[in-house]
Amino acid sequence: MGNFSLQMRFSFLSAFGLIPSTSKIEETEAKKIKKYNEFLEFGKSKELAHYEKLKHFVDSGEYDEIRKKIKSLNFKNTDEFKKLQEFKSLKKSARFKNYFRIKKSPLLENFNKLDGSDELKKYEELEKFIASDEFQKAKEKIKSHTFKKTEEYKKLLNYKSLKKSFGFKNYYKVLKSSGYQNYKTVHNSDELKKFQELKKFVESKEFEKLKQSAKKKEFKKSKEFQKFQEYKRLNKSGPISKYQKFSKSKSFEEFKKLHNSKELQNFESLEKFVNSKEFNDLKEKIKAQTFKKSEEYKKLLAYKTLKKSKPIKDYYKLKKSPKYSLFKEIDRSKELQNFEDLKLFIASDEFKKVEKYMKDKKKFEKTEEYVQFREYRKLKKSKQIKDFYRLQKSKEFDELKEWKISFEDDFNSKKLDTEKWMTKYYWGQELMNAGYSLSTDEQSFTDENNFEISDSNLRILTKKEKTNGFVWDLNIGFFLKDFYYTSGLLSTGNSFRQKHGRFSAKIKLNSEKGVYHAFWMVSDKLLPQIDILKYSARGKLLMSNHWDGNAEQEKSKKHTFSLGGSKFCNKYFIYTLEWNQNEIIWKINNKIVGRMNSNIPDIPMYLMLNSGIEKGQNPAKLPVSMDVDWVRCYIKITDEK
């Protein structure tokens, strides 16, 4: 696009208010720089370094190798599993089942308690004695003289036989019965005699004849009827009724056979003898001479008691069993020791730890490597990480990456930074440590009075006041002159020079006819010279490139871009020059105003900021200022290298 077209396009955009606002540009730029600085800061952060370390680990073969190795671990392939199987095999074997069954049984406890005890020794001594010939001979000798072979014993047997017989058992049963007692009471009573007489009368033919011949009513009134009634009463009475029933019983008939008989007398005589002291003394005397009263018998009883006792029986039951033989074979063997060692190992924390770990299907998920993997995945999904890599691949920061600030002043101090700026032309400072003006200027440049800094803004003031100062004329040289106006000039001739780059300033132009404002670049000579911005005394905004010849005598060559200046007054705009070996580009608020690709300066240049009054002008409203919010210069990082 040609320069005329660029100017037309810029004028069109400006006319319709389509030039981006300065505040918007600064806000956008500030956000972008902040975002870029955060990007750079995060690029150096421990968090990103940690993420990249995790990423390298996860993406490497090392992580997969560890994961596969741990996931392939199987408890069955471990020594611990082999020992567990050996332990289970021994535990399930018939030999060890028998061993521990006996070891836990009361039988073994009883066996160990009895084994070698005085009680067992006593039993074994008794057993030996009972089995001896000595015991058998003593037993036979004593048994040959017994009570059973005496006459007294025969009488005892006869007595016992009679006592058990039916006749005697019935006799004594009847004798002790209530029926017999009633019989004895009634048998000789008047009441029985009376009953027997009435019975004889009632059963007589005379009574039967009378009862049949008499009328019923008359009979009931007779003495005979009264006797009959008395008979019935007595017949039904308890004692008489029981008497008759008992008298007719079979047991009483048998009783009467023995009562007062010689057989009964003989039995009672035997009973008296058997229960006599004489009999008992004789019996005890003979019994005292029997085997049961002997010391041998006492030993036999003691032996039998011990033999029947549960502890002795259990002792020999276990001792004689094949299972106990097997128990003794295993007890204290190396095989048992191995089993016990395995049992202790299986119960140990070490074994449980290995078993739990090996059987854990999520063992890899509990490793530090998996924790790192999870952390990596989490970080990878984080907005900050994603944004960082997105921005790293994007071209969003290409411009910021391309440029580096080489000079900057935001005028944050209350005073002008004299390390960066001098308030004179470079050669005035170098040659005579004094300022000067050009022969085309109506103002004198002062060191201090025409500068104000407040709220981070620099104001270069042009004032109407009388002073005396130097002037430079190409033909005459330096000379003193009276001036009626003063203004200010800033230069980085001593502090900053640069060939190629980007040079920007945020400037507010306050207009007054006859006053110009300039933001320009120059070197040790007046040419070459670039006007980044010049607001002319006639109200034009000029952007120029000067080369060759003598600028003071207007013999130099130049190319200028011109815009109507009124639109740029009383507001801040950002004026930028981009300069490289191939072209120069002028911009206002990031919009291109002009471009040149010939007569490009090729030497380092420094910055100039100044206001003044053009020759022959007489401004009416003074003071007037050019306000500068900031100045920034950039150099391409490739050029810096």
XYZ file of C-alpha atoms in Angstrom:
641
model
C 0.000 0.000 0.000
C 1.474 3.414 -0.985
C 2.139 6.187 1.558
C -0.658 8.304 0.126
C -3.068 5.413 0.531
C -1.831 4.845 4.095
C -2.395 8.494 4.959
C -5.853 8.427 3.349
C -6.741 5.271 5.209
C -5.515 6.703 8.530
C -7.420 9.965 7.891
C -10.549 7.960 7.120
C -10.208 5.884 10.317
C -9.486 9.025 12.324
C -12.446 10.900 10.834
C -14.844 8.145 11.853
C -13.287 7.625 15.281
C -11.932 4.188 14.363
C -8.443 4.807 15.670
C -8.082 2.712 18.861
C -8.135 4.848 21.986
C -4.838 5.360 23.748
C -6.229 4.073 27.049
C -7.561 0.963 25.314
C -4.206 0.336 23.650
C -2.388 0.784 26.963
C -4.870 -1.396 28.791
C -4.571 -4.104 26.143
C -0.797 -3.785 26.079
C -0.568 -3.841 29.873
C -2.743 -6.944 30.030
C -0.677 -8.558 27.318
C 2.609 -7.685 29.047
C 1.242 -8.843 32.383
C 0.069 -12.052 30.779
C 3.443 -12.477 29.083
C 5.335 -11.783 32.311
C 3.140 -14.298 34.102
C 3.848 -16.691 31.226
C 7.603 -16.118 31.603
C 7.420 -16.329 35.379
C 5.469 -19.565 35.204
C 7.973 -20.839 32.638
C 10.648 -20.466 35.329
C 8.458 -21.755 38.153
C 9.111 -24.825 40.249
C 5.594 -25.998 39.423
C 6.309 -26.122 35.681
C 9.749 -27.627 36.259
C 8.088 -30.248 38.444
C 5.432 -30.905 35.785
C 8.026 -31.264 33.032
C 10.052 -33.586 35.231
C 6.904 -35.663 35.798
C 6.086 -35.546 32.080
C 9.572 -36.707 31.162
C 9.265 -39.553 33.660
C 5.764 -40.618 32.518
C 6.628 -40.362 28.828
C 9.846 -42.288 29.309
C 10.089 -46.056 29.123
C 11.081 -46.076 32.793
C 7.535 -45.407 34.006
C 5.967 -48.120 31.815
C 8.694 -50.543 32.802
C 8.063 -49.951 36.512
C 4.288 -50.180 36.032
C 4.489 -53.449 34.107
C 6.996 -54.894 36.556
C 4.839 -54.120 39.601
C 1.594 -55.238 37.929
C 3.250 -58.529 36.953
C 4.201 -59.289 40.557
C 2.421 -62.430 41.764
C 2.349 -63.758 45.301
C 2.576 -67.332 43.987
C 6.022 -66.601 42.592
C 7.473 -65.517 45.933
C 9.501 -67.455 48.502
C 6.867 -66.421 51.040
C 4.191 -68.275 49.064
C 6.381 -71.387 48.849
C 6.853 -71.316 52.618
C 3.112 -70.816 53.118
C 2.352 -73.832 50.926
C 4.930 -75.938 52.763
C 3.389 -74.884 56.086
C -0.156 -75.712 54.890
C 0.984 -79.069 53.513
C 2.588 -80.036 56.828
C -0.398 -78.743 58.781
C -2.851 -80.795 56.683
C -0.751 -83.981 56.818
C -2.105 -86.864 58.924
C 1.130 -86.979 60.922
C 0.947 -83.339 62.046
C -2.820 -83.405 62.525
C -2.337 -86.377 64.877
C 0.592 -84.633 66.589
C -1.320 -81.429 67.373
C -4.530 -83.297 68.218
C -2.622 -85.213 70.892
C -0.610 -82.167 71.972
C -3.791 -80.183 72.616
C -5.674 -83.114 74.190
C -6.334 -83.581 77.940
C -4.912 -87.098 77.479
C -1.390 -85.768 76.935
C -1.752 -83.324 79.792
C -2.832 -86.212 82.029
C -0.018 -88.415 80.645
C 2.647 -85.813 81.350
C 1.246 -85.213 84.815
C 1.271 -88.928 85.710
C 4.435 -89.947 83.939
C 7.120 -90.492 86.605
C 4.730 -89.503 89.401
C 4.515 -91.270 92.807
C 0.933 -92.263 91.955
C 2.033 -94.109 88.806
C 4.945 -95.731 90.634
C 2.555 -96.943 93.329
C 0.169 -98.365 90.708
C 2.941 -100.191 88.873
C 4.258 -101.637 92.184
C 0.736 -102.849 93.077
C 0.261 -104.309 89.599
C 3.535 -106.184 89.920
C 2.515 -107.500 93.366
C -0.988 -108.614 92.263
C 0.559 -110.518 89.374
C 3.053 -112.259 91.704
C 2.907 -115.872 93.080
C 3.231 -114.480 96.593
C -0.126 -112.743 96.271
C -1.858 -115.807 94.778
C -0.631 -118.147 97.559
C -1.718 -115.771 100.340
C -5.114 -115.356 98.668
C -5.716 -119.135 98.390
C -4.627 -119.764 101.978
C -7.020 -117.218 103.442
C -9.949 -118.253 101.197
C -9.779 -121.885 102.435
C -11.066 -120.806 105.901
C -14.400 -118.965 105.429
C -17.763 -118.397 107.165
C -19.617 -120.059 104.280
C -18.342 -123.456 105.379
C -19.797 -123.249 108.938
C -23.117 -124.619 110.420
C -24.037 -121.078 111.353
C -23.855 -120.066 107.689
C -26.207 -122.999 106.805
C -28.720 -121.738 109.448
C -28.418 -118.250 107.928
C -29.145 -119.643 104.472
C -32.176 -121.653 105.844
C -33.454 -118.509 107.549
C -33.081 -116.429 104.391
C -34.823 -119.124 102.325
C -37.829 -119.288 104.716
C -37.965 -115.493 104.911
C -38.198 -115.238 101.139
C -40.880 -117.998 100.836
C -44.480 -117.055 99.996
C -45.955 -118.508 103.186
C -43.772 -116.519 105.576
C -43.871 -113.395 103.522
C -47.742 -113.673 103.481
C -47.840 -114.498 107.204
C -45.938 -111.407 108.291
C -47.759 -109.304 105.772
C -51.166 -110.374 107.185
C -49.890 -110.087 110.740
C -48.985 -106.440 110.150
C -52.127 -105.641 108.101
C -55.057 -103.438 109.241
C -57.453 -106.218 108.161
C -55.927 -108.555 110.762
C -56.055 -105.851 113.417
C -59.790 -105.299 112.606
C -60.312 -109.067 112.677
C -58.836 -109.354 116.173
C -60.975 -106.410 117.413
C -64.298 -107.711 115.964
C -63.759 -111.461 116.517
C -64.689 -111.591 120.215
C -66.982 -108.509 120.271
C -70.665 -108.437 121.409
C -71.496 -106.715 118.164
C -70.219 -109.770 116.165
C -72.172 -112.135 118.380
C -75.338 -110.069 117.903
C -74.781 -109.979 114.134
C -74.236 -113.744 113.976
C -77.497 -114.324 115.959
C -79.445 -111.967 113.638
C -77.906 -113.618 110.626
C -78.941 -117.055 111.896
C -82.512 -115.723 112.430
C -82.745 -113.970 109.058
C -81.447 -117.022 107.216
C -83.875 -119.361 109.100
C -86.978 -120.969 107.504
C -89.092 -119.572 110.280
C -88.243 -115.980 109.258
C -88.757 -116.770 105.580
C -92.169 -118.261 106.307
C -93.200 -115.310 108.445
C -92.109 -112.797 105.801
C -94.157 -114.542 103.136
C -97.295 -115.039 105.228
C -97.552 -111.550 106.714
C -98.829 -108.586 104.853
C -96.269 -106.029 103.837
C -97.572 -103.258 106.052
C -98.028 -105.499 109.006
C -94.572 -107.029 108.506
C -92.873 -103.674 108.641
C -94.444 -103.092 112.007
C -93.298 -106.380 113.439
C -90.318 -107.133 115.723
C -89.002 -109.518 113.108
C -88.781 -106.672 110.563
C -86.902 -104.574 113.103
C -84.415 -107.467 113.589
C -84.077 -107.682 109.817
C -83.342 -104.027 109.604
C -80.743 -104.277 112.384
C -79.131 -107.190 110.569
C -78.802 -105.176 107.363
C -77.345 -102.246 109.261
C -74.703 -104.377 110.947
C -73.949 -106.260 107.710
C -73.186 -102.939 106.028
C -71.138 -101.497 108.881
C -67.321 -101.115 108.207
C -65.809 -103.383 110.852
C -68.325 -106.247 110.324
C -68.048 -105.951 106.535
C -64.208 -105.937 106.635
C -64.236 -108.786 109.130
C -66.343 -110.988 106.869
C -64.264 -110.139 103.789
C -60.932 -110.721 105.613
C -62.148 -114.013 107.137
C -62.931 -115.363 103.668
C -59.593 -114.212 102.072
C -56.975 -116.673 100.757
C -54.139 -114.833 102.497
C -55.920 -115.309 105.879
C -56.404 -118.987 105.108
C -52.621 -119.289 104.478
C -51.947 -117.241 107.618
C -53.984 -119.653 109.738
C -51.921 -122.577 108.423
C -48.687 -121.131 109.867
C -50.171 -119.455 112.914
C -48.958 -121.255 116.051
C -47.317 -124.000 113.880
C -43.963 -125.730 114.590
C -42.729 -124.373 111.274
C -43.353 -120.817 112.513
C -41.678 -121.614 115.801
C -38.628 -122.971 113.935
C -38.430 -119.797 111.756
C -38.719 -117.501 114.744
C -36.039 -119.534 116.520
C -33.713 -119.150 113.461
C -34.472 -115.445 113.249
C -33.678 -114.987 116.904
C -30.375 -116.799 116.440
C -29.396 -114.954 113.266
C -30.055 -111.627 114.946
C -28.304 -112.644 118.155
C -25.001 -111.237 119.397
C -23.641 -114.746 119.546
C -24.213 -115.233 115.815
C -22.789 -111.857 114.875
C -19.714 -112.331 117.051
C -19.070 -115.700 115.483
C -19.591 -114.295 112.014
C -17.241 -111.386 112.620
C -14.675 -113.657 114.164
C -14.637 -115.914 111.104
C -14.791 -112.969 108.688
C -11.828 -111.425 110.414
C -9.880 -114.394 109.264
C -10.998 -113.946 105.568
C -9.056 -112.577 102.535
C -11.036 -109.341 102.483
C -9.635 -108.448 105.867
C -6.077 -109.145 104.796
C -3.368 -106.661 103.803
C -3.172 -108.443 100.466
C -6.839 -107.701 99.839
C -6.324 -104.017 100.740
C -3.553 -103.900 98.169
C -5.831 -105.588 95.641
C -8.536 -102.997 96.290
C -6.047 -100.169 96.010
C -4.797 -101.653 92.742
C -8.313 -102.043 91.340
C -9.227 -98.503 92.399
C -6.190 -97.080 90.686
C -6.702 -99.252 87.621
C -10.297 -98.079 87.280
C -9.372 -94.410 87.792
C -9.694 -92.289 84.671
C -6.179 -90.798 84.856
C -4.538 -94.282 84.984
C -6.825 -95.662 82.286
C -6.174 -92.635 80.030
C -2.444 -92.844 80.719
C -2.136 -96.440 79.478
C -4.653 -95.880 76.702
C -2.433 -93.158 75.255
C 0.826 -94.925 75.999
C -0.230 -98.060 74.147
C -1.738 -96.219 71.141
C 0.104 -96.114 67.752
C -0.781 -92.389 67.565
C 1.340 -91.706 70.646
C 4.252 -93.525 69.055
C 3.886 -91.241 66.015
C 3.616 -88.244 68.342
C 6.900 -89.138 70.044
C 8.527 -89.610 66.663
C 7.623 -86.053 65.567
C 8.130 -84.341 68.924
C 11.467 -82.521 69.070
C 12.304 -83.587 65.503
C 13.876 -81.284 62.893
C 10.649 -81.645 60.951
C 8.693 -80.145 63.850
C 11.258 -77.390 64.282
C 10.874 -76.520 60.594
C 7.086 -76.435 61.005
C 7.327 -74.140 64.025
C 9.745 -71.858 62.172
C 7.338 -71.697 59.223
C 4.431 -71.000 61.575
C 6.287 -68.088 63.188
C 7.245 -66.732 59.777
C 3.657 -66.956 58.449
C 2.439 -65.067 61.541
C 5.145 -62.403 61.252
C 4.521 -58.806 60.160
C 7.139 -59.297 57.473
C 5.172 -62.132 55.837
C 1.820 -60.355 56.214
C 3.270 -57.238 54.665
C 4.577 -59.161 51.628
C 1.342 -61.174 51.285
C -0.858 -58.090 51.571
C 1.276 -56.201 49.084
C 1.449 -59.065 46.574
C -2.293 -59.813 46.763
C -3.241 -56.171 46.469
C -4.684 -55.719 42.984
C -4.064 -52.017 43.300
C -0.505 -52.220 44.543
C 0.798 -50.162 41.659
C -1.721 -47.454 42.475
C -0.069 -47.182 45.905
C 3.412 -46.591 44.548
C 5.224 -43.284 44.416
C 5.392 -43.713 40.633
C 1.602 -43.881 40.399
C 1.277 -40.872 42.687
C 3.597 -39.035 40.316
C 1.532 -40.229 37.341
C -1.702 -39.007 38.957
C -0.087 -35.718 39.816
C 1.142 -35.425 36.215
C -2.361 -36.096 34.852
C -3.845 -33.593 37.262
C -1.282 -30.937 36.391
C -1.706 -31.663 32.689
C -5.417 -30.871 32.978
C -4.836 -27.732 35.017
C -5.778 -24.513 33.285
C -2.432 -22.908 34.091
C -0.420 -25.718 32.467
C -2.746 -25.968 29.478
C -2.660 -22.215 29.006
C 1.126 -22.174 29.261
C 1.631 -24.754 26.491
C -1.103 -23.216 24.381
C 0.584 -19.820 24.655
C 3.966 -21.419 24.038
C 2.719 -22.771 20.713
C 0.721 -19.674 19.820
C 1.963 -16.471 18.184
C 0.291 -14.315 20.832
C 3.603 -13.283 22.372
C 5.708 -13.348 19.241
C 5.993 -9.582 19.213
C 6.913 -9.408 22.890
C 9.388 -12.222 22.390
C 10.839 -10.364 19.411
C 11.391 -7.082 21.248
C 13.236 -6.106 24.396
C 13.023 -2.738 26.201
C 16.301 -0.886 25.758
C 15.243 2.447 27.251
C 12.311 3.497 29.407
C 11.128 6.413 31.501
C 7.676 6.617 33.098
C 8.524 9.857 34.924
C 7.567 8.368 38.260
C 10.096 10.512 40.140
C 9.340 14.054 41.247
C 12.445 15.270 39.453
C 13.805 14.630 36.004
C 16.161 11.655 35.835
C 19.411 13.328 34.737
C 21.031 9.922 34.356
C 18.768 9.412 31.336
C 18.139 12.961 30.098
C 20.137 16.070 29.535
C 18.407 19.418 28.962
C 20.752 20.606 26.175
C 21.777 19.692 22.694
C 24.465 17.035 22.804
C 27.172 19.282 21.373
C 26.335 22.146 23.701
C 26.949 19.787 26.602
C 30.094 18.358 25.062
C 31.679 21.596 23.805
C 30.769 24.212 26.395
C 28.581 22.583 29.038
C 25.833 25.011 28.063
C 22.648 24.977 26.124
C 21.950 26.745 22.868
C 19.211 27.301 20.340
C 19.274 27.199 16.583
C 19.177 30.337 14.507
C 15.657 29.375 13.363
C 14.310 29.336 16.960
C 12.591 32.185 18.795
C 13.025 30.555 22.208
C 15.906 29.769 24.504
C 16.139 26.307 26.058
C 16.533 26.356 29.847
C 17.818 23.648 32.182
C 14.998 23.505 34.741
C 12.341 26.183 34.577
C 10.505 24.764 31.594
C 9.965 21.251 32.997
C 7.302 20.020 35.392
C 6.719 16.462 36.609
C 3.519 15.504 38.450
C 1.325 12.390 38.541
C 3.982 10.558 36.475
C 3.659 13.055 33.625
C 6.374 15.297 32.173
C 5.330 18.715 30.913
C 7.649 20.664 28.583
C 6.453 24.247 28.903
C 6.868 27.045 26.361
C 6.675 30.400 28.140
C 6.784 34.075 27.297
C 9.690 35.487 29.273
C 12.857 37.395 28.527
C 16.237 35.708 28.828
C 19.688 35.624 27.331
C 21.253 32.539 25.712
C 23.498 31.056 23.098
C 22.582 30.620 19.441
C 24.255 28.425 16.875
C 24.672 29.736 13.353
C 26.455 27.727 10.707
C 28.278 30.758 9.373
C 28.930 32.635 12.608
C 29.120 29.886 15.198
C 27.948 30.402 18.811
C 26.882 33.839 20.014
C 24.747 35.305 22.754
C 21.307 36.676 22.024
C 18.321 38.059 23.912
C 15.188 35.895 23.795
C 11.599 36.738 24.713
C 10.473 33.121 24.966
C 11.770 30.023 26.799
C 11.082 26.311 26.354
C 12.593 22.927 27.184
C 14.611 20.287 25.361
C 15.457 16.738 26.445
C 18.146 14.533 24.906
C 19.539 11.032 25.530
C 22.744 11.908 23.673
C 24.875 10.961 26.677
C 22.804 8.011 27.937
C 21.094 6.141 25.098
C 21.660 5.632 21.382
C 20.364 2.866 19.171
C 20.354 1.808 15.569
C 17.135 0.132 14.501
C 14.312 -0.728 16.849
C 10.978 0.594 18.028
C 10.713 4.029 19.611
C 7.481 5.120 21.270
C 6.130 7.900 23.447
C 2.709 8.685 24.855
C 2.262 12.402 24.219
C -0.472 14.998 24.565
C -0.073 17.982 22.261
C -1.482 21.275 23.496
C -1.824 23.619 20.511
C -1.116 27.305 20.193
C -0.451 29.047 16.908
C 3.250 29.553 16.394
C 4.292 26.807 18.903
C 5.690 23.539 17.675
C 6.277 20.242 19.530
C 8.713 17.527 18.435
C 9.696 13.960 19.228
C 12.645 13.123 17.005
C 15.904 11.238 16.601
C 19.353 12.420 15.523
C 22.991 11.471 15.722
C 26.215 13.455 16.237
C 25.359 15.504 13.167
C 22.050 17.042 12.326
C 21.642 14.494 9.537
C 20.339 11.959 9.242
C 17.307 12.932 11.322
C 13.930 11.289 11.840
C 10.893 13.183 13.079
C 8.759 10.604 14.825
C 6.357 13.441 15.535
C 6.420 17.141 14.798
C 3.449 19.336 15.466
C 4.101 22.411 13.369
C 3.347 25.984 14.296
C 0.775 25.934 11.494
C -1.194 23.079 13.080
C 0.041 20.170 10.949
C 1.200 16.795 12.250
C 4.391 15.935 10.397
C 6.426 12.739 10.284
C 9.646 13.006 8.334
C 12.902 11.416 7.333
C 15.807 13.827 6.644
C 19.009 12.831 4.905
C 22.020 14.385 3.070
C 22.839 18.139 2.883
C 22.614 20.737 5.603
C 19.298 20.792 7.341
C 19.816 24.276 8.743
C 20.224 25.753 5.245
C 17.425 23.546 3.995
C 19.696 21.810 1.610
C 18.818 18.410 3.072
C 16.496 15.980 1.456
C 13.451 14.725 3.280
C 10.230 12.811 2.970
C 7.285 13.931 5.090
C 3.859 12.494 5.964
C 1.381 15.154 6.910
C -1.920 14.921 8.836
C -4.334 17.467 10.191
C -3.045 18.224 13.678
C -6.200 19.416 15.419
C -7.498 15.892 15.973
C -4.365 15.045 17.883
C -4.419 17.982 20.253
C -5.396 17.926 23.899
C -5.464 14.118 23.993
C -2.832 11.514 24.595
C -1.708 9.463 21.604
C 1.055 6.928 21.238
C 3.532 7.903 18.552
C 5.774 5.106 17.319
C 8.647 4.673 14.911
C 9.717 1.195 13.769
C 13.088 1.266 12.078
C 15.063 -1.576 10.522
C 17.610 -1.851 7.745
C 14.905 -2.125 5.111
C 12.280 0.418 6.112
C 10.938 3.009 8.513
C 7.320 2.852 9.669
C 5.428 5.633 11.488
C 2.424 4.719 13.634
C -0.137 6.518 15.730
C -1.949 4.333 18.252
C -0.625 1.243 16.441
C -2.085 2.306 13.099
C 0.419 2.823 10.274
C 0.594 6.396 9.000
C 3.601 6.150 6.713
C 6.303 3.875 5.456
C 9.702 4.394 3.766
C 12.008 1.755 2.326
C 14.774 3.991 0.945
C 17.331 6.388 2.445
C 17.219 4.457 5.665
C 19.649 5.750 8.353
C 22.354 3.265 9.259
C 23.892 4.786 12.382
C 22.860 4.795 16.064
C 20.638 7.745 16.954
C 19.436 9.265 20.214
C 16.079 10.693 21.315
C 15.013 14.305 21.398
C 11.891 15.863 22.955
C 11.317 19.575 22.745
C 8.871 22.396 22.121
C 9.553 25.809 20.630
C 8.424 28.808 18.604
C 9.094 28.956 14.923
C 10.945 31.985 13.529
C 8.720 34.998 12.972
C 5.854 33.641 15.147
C 4.374 35.518 18.106
C 2.036 33.194 20.046
C -0.589 34.931 22.101
C -1.614 32.350 24.701
C 1.326 31.165 26.704
C 2.454 29.115 28.501
C 1.581 26.008 26.453
C 2.899 22.486 26.985
C 3.694 19.165 25.423
C 2.810 16.468 27.994
C 4.725 13.178 27.974
C 3.392 10.228 30.002
C 6.157 7.824 29.089
C 8.957 7.053 26.615
C 9.915 3.499 25.659
C 12.474 2.137 23.239
C 12.773 -1.452 22.131
C 15.423 -3.420 20.335
C 14.925 -6.652 18.483
C 16.559 -9.469 20.367
C 18.162 -10.673 17.122
C 19.657 -7.211 16.566
C 20.918 -7.117 20.139
C 22.884 -10.294 19.538
